[in-house]
Amino acid sequence: MQIQLNGEKQTVPPHLKTVDDLIKHFKLNSKILVVEHNRHVLTREMHATTRLSDGDCIEIVHFVGGG
């Protein structure tokens, strides 16, 4: 499946069905994230129910601490 992830075209495995699957695939599930799916910001609860489709545009931002 082809998606656009953070502005870059990516091919992801077809077994990734939801945004939550995508987050786990990239090992980001332990981070504080903001996810946008096709220009809509998702709540954390929506990650498991938001289905991925070919051509989706996903933006994932995670926070990094430091000084």
mmCIF file of N, CA and C in Angstrom:
data_model
loop_
_atom_site.group_PDB
_atom_site.id
_atom_site.type_symbol
_atom_site.label_atom_id
_atom_site.label_comp_id
_atom_site.label_asym_id
_atom_site.label_seq_id
_atom_site.Cartn_x
_atom_site.Cartn_y
_atom_site.Cartn_z
ATOM 1 N N MET A 1 0.853 -1.168 0.000
ATOM 2 C CA MET A 1 0.000 0.000 0.000
ATOM 3 C C MET A 1 0.899 1.232 0.000
ATOM 4 N N GLN A 2 0.536 2.214 -0.774
ATOM 5 C CA GLN A 2 1.271 3.475 -0.858
ATOM 6 C C GLN A 2 0.553 4.537 -0.024
ATOM 7 N N ILE A 3 1.302 5.184 0.857
ATOM 8 C CA ILE A 3 0.775 6.323 1.607
ATOM 9 C C ILE A 3 1.807 7.437 1.543
ATOM 10 N N GLN A 4 1.394 8.611 1.919
ATOM 11 C CA GLN A 4 2.334 9.715 2.081
ATOM 12 C C GLN A 4 2.498 9.913 3.576
ATOM 13 N N LEU A 5 3.729 9.733 4.070
ATOM 14 C CA LEU A 5 4.014 9.819 5.499
ATOM 15 C C LEU A 5 4.988 10.954 5.742
ATOM 16 N N ASN A 6 4.537 11.958 6.474
ATOM 17 C CA ASN A 6 5.347 13.147 6.764
ATOM 18 C C ASN A 6 5.960 13.720 5.484
ATOM 19 N N GLY A 7 5.126 13.803 4.447
ATOM 20 C CA GLY A 7 5.538 14.454 3.210
ATOM 21 C C GLY A 7 6.298 13.578 2.233
ATOM 22 N N GLU A 8 6.530 12.312 2.575
ATOM 23 C CA GLU A 8 7.274 11.415 1.682
ATOM 24 C C GLU A 8 6.441 10.191 1.347
ATOM 25 N N LYS A 9 6.496 9.786 0.075
ATOM 26 C CA LYS A 9 5.792 8.569 -0.328
ATOM 27 C C LYS A 9 6.458 7.368 0.317
ATOM 28 N N GLN A 10 5.634 6.489 0.875
ATOM 29 C CA GLN A 10 6.115 5.288 1.551
ATOM 30 C C GLN A 10 5.285 4.100 1.099
ATOM 31 N N THR A 11 5.918 2.971 0.954
ATOM 32 C CA THR A 11 5.203 1.722 0.752
ATOM 33 C C THR A 11 5.189 1.013 2.092
ATOM 34 N N VAL A 12 3.995 0.708 2.573
ATOM 35 C CA VAL A 12 3.868 0.024 3.857
ATOM 36 C C VAL A 12 3.235 -1.348 3.626
ATOM 37 N N PRO A 13 3.527 -2.300 4.509
ATOM 38 C CA PRO A 13 2.980 -3.647 4.341
ATOM 39 C C PRO A 13 1.448 -3.640 4.346
ATOM 40 N N PRO A 14 0.848 -4.514 3.546
ATOM 41 C CA PRO A 14 -0.620 -4.545 3.455
ATOM 42 C C PRO A 14 -1.319 -4.996 4.733
ATOM 43 N N HIS A 15 -0.583 -5.631 5.667
ATOM 44 C CA HIS A 15 -1.231 -6.052 6.916
ATOM 45 C C HIS A 15 -1.485 -4.883 7.871
ATOM 46 N N LEU A 16 -0.956 -3.706 7.564
ATOM 47 C CA LEU A 16 -1.232 -2.523 8.387
ATOM 48 C C LEU A 16 -2.604 -1.991 7.986
ATOM 49 N N LYS A 17 -3.557 -2.150 8.854
ATOM 50 C CA LYS A 17 -4.940 -1.791 8.534
ATOM 51 C C LYS A 17 -5.398 -0.482 9.166
ATOM 52 N N THR A 18 -4.780 -0.100 10.304
ATOM 53 C CA THR A 18 -5.222 1.093 11.026
ATOM 54 C C THR A 18 -4.034 2.004 11.319
ATOM 55 N N VAL A 19 -4.339 3.211 11.731
ATOM 56 C CA VAL A 19 -3.288 4.146 12.143
ATOM 57 C C VAL A 19 -2.507 3.556 13.315
ATOM 58 N N ASP A 20 -3.194 2.876 14.220
ATOM 59 C CA ASP A 20 -2.521 2.243 15.354
ATOM 60 C C ASP A 20 -1.504 1.207 14.873
ATOM 61 N N ASP A 21 -1.866 0.416 13.874
ATOM 62 C CA ASP A 21 -0.934 -0.557 13.293
ATOM 63 C C ASP A 21 0.306 0.148 12.736
ATOM 64 N N LEU A 22 0.102 1.276 12.078
ATOM 65 C CA LEU A 22 1.206 2.049 11.497
ATOM 66 C C LEU A 22 2.139 2.570 12.592
ATOM 67 N N ILE A 23 1.563 3.086 13.664
ATOM 68 C CA ILE A 23 2.346 3.588 14.787
ATOM 69 C C ILE A 23 3.194 2.478 15.402
ATOM 70 N N LYS A 24 2.596 1.315 15.581
ATOM 71 C CA LYS A 24 3.334 0.177 16.135
ATOM 72 C C LYS A 24 4.412 -0.306 15.174
ATOM 73 N N HIS A 25 4.125 -0.301 13.883
ATOM 74 C CA HIS A 25 5.093 -0.728 12.865
ATOM 75 C C HIS A 25 6.374 0.108 12.937
ATOM 76 N N PHE A 26 6.223 1.411 13.147
ATOM 77 C CA PHE A 26 7.376 2.300 13.234
ATOM 78 C C PHE A 26 7.883 2.464 14.668
ATOM 79 N N LYS A 27 7.373 1.633 15.592
ATOM 80 C CA LYS A 27 7.803 1.600 16.995
ATOM 81 C C LYS A 27 7.687 2.970 17.675
ATOM 82 N N LEU A 28 6.553 3.626 17.427
ATOM 83 C CA LEU A 28 6.300 4.938 18.023
ATOM 84 C C LEU A 28 5.244 4.873 19.120
ATOM 85 N N ASN A 29 4.766 3.666 19.449
ATOM 86 C CA ASN A 29 3.649 3.543 20.376
ATOM 87 C C ASN A 29 3.974 3.950 21.804
ATOM 88 N N SER A 30 5.239 4.098 22.158
ATOM 89 C CA SER A 30 5.578 4.519 23.519
ATOM 90 C C SER A 30 5.793 6.033 23.616
ATOM 91 N N LYS A 31 5.617 6.737 22.522
ATOM 92 C CA LYS A 31 5.875 8.184 22.487
ATOM 93 C C LYS A 31 4.567 8.971 22.533
ATOM 94 N N ILE A 32 4.683 10.219 22.939
ATOM 95 C CA ILE A 32 3.550 11.136 22.883
ATOM 96 C C ILE A 32 3.490 11.657 21.453
ATOM 97 N N LEU A 33 2.355 11.426 20.795
ATOM 98 C CA LEU A 33 2.221 11.727 19.379
ATOM 99 C C LEU A 33 1.037 12.623 19.085
ATOM 100 N N VAL A 34 1.150 13.339 17.978
ATOM 101 C CA VAL A 34 0.012 13.975 17.332
ATOM 102 C C VAL A 34 -0.024 13.387 15.932
ATOM 103 N N VAL A 35 -1.187 12.845 15.554
ATOM 104 C CA VAL A 35 -1.327 12.209 14.248
ATOM 105 C C VAL A 35 -2.422 12.916 13.467
ATOM 106 N N GLU A 36 -2.093 13.216 12.221
ATOM 107 C CA GLU A 36 -3.061 13.799 11.300
ATOM 108 C C GLU A 36 -3.286 12.797 10.171
ATOM 109 N N HIS A 37 -4.532 12.509 9.885
ATOM 110 C CA HIS A 37 -4.916 11.568 8.828
ATOM 111 C C HIS A 37 -5.775 12.323 7.825
ATOM 112 N N ASN A 38 -5.238 12.490 6.618
ATOM 113 C CA ASN A 38 -5.956 13.216 5.562
ATOM 114 C C ASN A 38 -6.481 14.568 6.049
ATOM 115 N N ARG A 39 -5.582 15.301 6.711
ATOM 116 C CA ARG A 39 -5.813 16.670 7.183
ATOM 117 C C ARG A 39 -6.756 16.783 8.384
ATOM 118 N N HIS A 40 -7.015 15.656 9.062
ATOM 119 C CA HIS A 40 -7.825 15.661 10.285
ATOM 120 C C HIS A 40 -6.979 15.145 11.441
ATOM 121 N N VAL A 41 -6.881 15.945 12.500
ATOM 122 C CA VAL A 41 -6.124 15.535 13.681
ATOM 123 C C VAL A 41 -6.933 14.464 14.422
ATOM 124 N N LEU A 42 -6.249 13.386 14.780
ATOM 125 C CA LEU A 42 -6.901 12.267 15.460
ATOM 126 C C LEU A 42 -6.635 12.302 16.958
ATOM 127 N N THR A 43 -7.635 11.942 17.731
ATOM 128 C CA THR A 43 -7.410 11.706 19.149
ATOM 129 C C THR A 43 -6.769 10.326 19.280
ATOM 130 N N ARG A 44 -6.150 10.058 20.401
ATOM 131 C CA ARG A 44 -5.509 8.753 20.619
ATOM 132 C C ARG A 44 -6.528 7.617 20.483
ATOM 133 N N GLU A 45 -7.745 7.847 20.921
ATOM 134 C CA GLU A 45 -8.774 6.823 20.842
ATOM 135 C C GLU A 45 -9.119 6.470 19.394
ATOM 136 N N MET A 46 -8.917 7.390 18.484
ATOM 137 C CA MET A 46 -9.255 7.177 17.077
ATOM 138 C C MET A 46 -8.184 6.382 16.324
ATOM 139 N N HIS A 47 -6.986 6.229 16.890
ATOM 140 C CA HIS A 47 -5.901 5.527 16.201
ATOM 141 C C HIS A 47 -6.290 4.087 15.850
ATOM 142 N N ALA A 48 -6.970 3.403 16.752
ATOM 143 C CA ALA A 48 -7.312 1.996 16.547
ATOM 144 C C ALA A 48 -8.460 1.802 15.566
ATOM 145 N N THR A 49 -9.263 2.825 15.360
ATOM 146 C CA THR A 49 -10.440 2.673 14.492
ATOM 147 C C THR A 49 -10.301 3.371 13.151
ATOM 148 N N THR A 50 -9.269 4.182 12.978
ATOM 149 C CA THR A 50 -9.077 4.889 11.707
ATOM 150 C C THR A 50 -8.350 3.980 10.733
ATOM 151 N N ARG A 51 -9.047 3.594 9.679
ATOM 152 C CA ARG A 51 -8.524 2.652 8.689
ATOM 153 C C ARG A 51 -7.584 3.364 7.718
ATOM 154 N N LEU A 52 -6.547 2.652 7.314
ATOM 155 C CA LEU A 52 -5.622 3.145 6.306
ATOM 156 C C LEU A 52 -6.094 2.696 4.925
ATOM 157 N N SER A 53 -5.901 3.576 3.947
ATOM 158 C CA SER A 53 -6.228 3.262 2.563
ATOM 159 C C SER A 53 -5.095 3.732 1.678
ATOM 160 N N ASP A 54 -4.976 3.106 0.526
ATOM 161 C CA ASP A 54 -3.972 3.503 -0.440
ATOM 162 C C ASP A 54 -4.139 4.987 -0.759
ATOM 163 N N GLY A 55 -3.033 5.734 -0.720
ATOM 164 C CA GLY A 55 -3.062 7.163 -1.037
ATOM 165 C C GLY A 55 -3.290 8.076 0.151
ATOM 166 N N ASP A 56 -3.500 7.527 1.339
ATOM 167 C CA ASP A 56 -3.707 8.362 2.531
ATOM 168 C C ASP A 56 -2.494 9.246 2.789
ATOM 169 N N CYS A 57 -2.760 10.390 3.380
ATOM 170 C CA CYS A 57 -1.712 11.327 3.787
ATOM 171 C C CYS A 57 -1.682 11.341 5.316
ATOM 172 N N ILE A 58 -0.558 10.902 5.882
ATOM 173 C CA ILE A 58 -0.406 10.807 7.331
ATOM 174 C C ILE A 58 0.750 11.704 7.773
ATOM 175 N N GLU A 59 0.510 12.483 8.796
ATOM 176 C CA GLU A 59 1.568 13.273 9.437
ATOM 177 C C GLU A 59 1.648 12.805 10.886
ATOM 178 N N ILE A 60 2.847 12.465 11.320
ATOM 179 C CA ILE A 60 3.058 12.041 12.710
ATOM 180 C C ILE A 60 4.137 12.937 13.307
ATOM 181 N N VAL A 61 3.801 13.581 14.400
ATOM 182 C CA VAL A 61 4.733 14.443 15.117
ATOM 183 C C VAL A 61 4.873 13.890 16.518
ATOM 184 N N HIS A 62 6.119 13.726 16.958
ATOM 185 C CA HIS A 62 6.323 13.302 18.337
ATOM 186 C C HIS A 62 7.220 14.312 19.026
ATOM 187 N N PHE A 63 7.085 14.377 20.331
ATOM 188 C CA PHE A 63 7.759 15.381 21.115
ATOM 189 C C PHE A 63 9.075 14.845 21.648
ATOM 190 N N VAL A 64 10.074 15.707 21.647
ATOM 191 C CA VAL A 64 11.400 15.343 22.140
ATOM 192 C C VAL A 64 11.749 16.334 23.245
ATOM 193 N N GLY A 65 12.129 15.807 24.407
ATOM 194 C CA GLY A 65 12.495 16.660 25.516
ATOM 195 C C GLY A 65 13.949 17.087 25.397
ATOM 196 N N GLY A 66 14.292 18.077 26.122
ATOM 197 C CA GLY A 66 15.684 18.537 26.118
ATOM 198 C C GLY A 66 15.764 19.976 26.562
ATOM 199 N N GLY A 67 16.960 20.451 26.584
ATOM 200 C CA GLY A 67 17.126 21.823 27.079
ATOM 201 C C GLY A 67 18.052 22.635 26.280
#
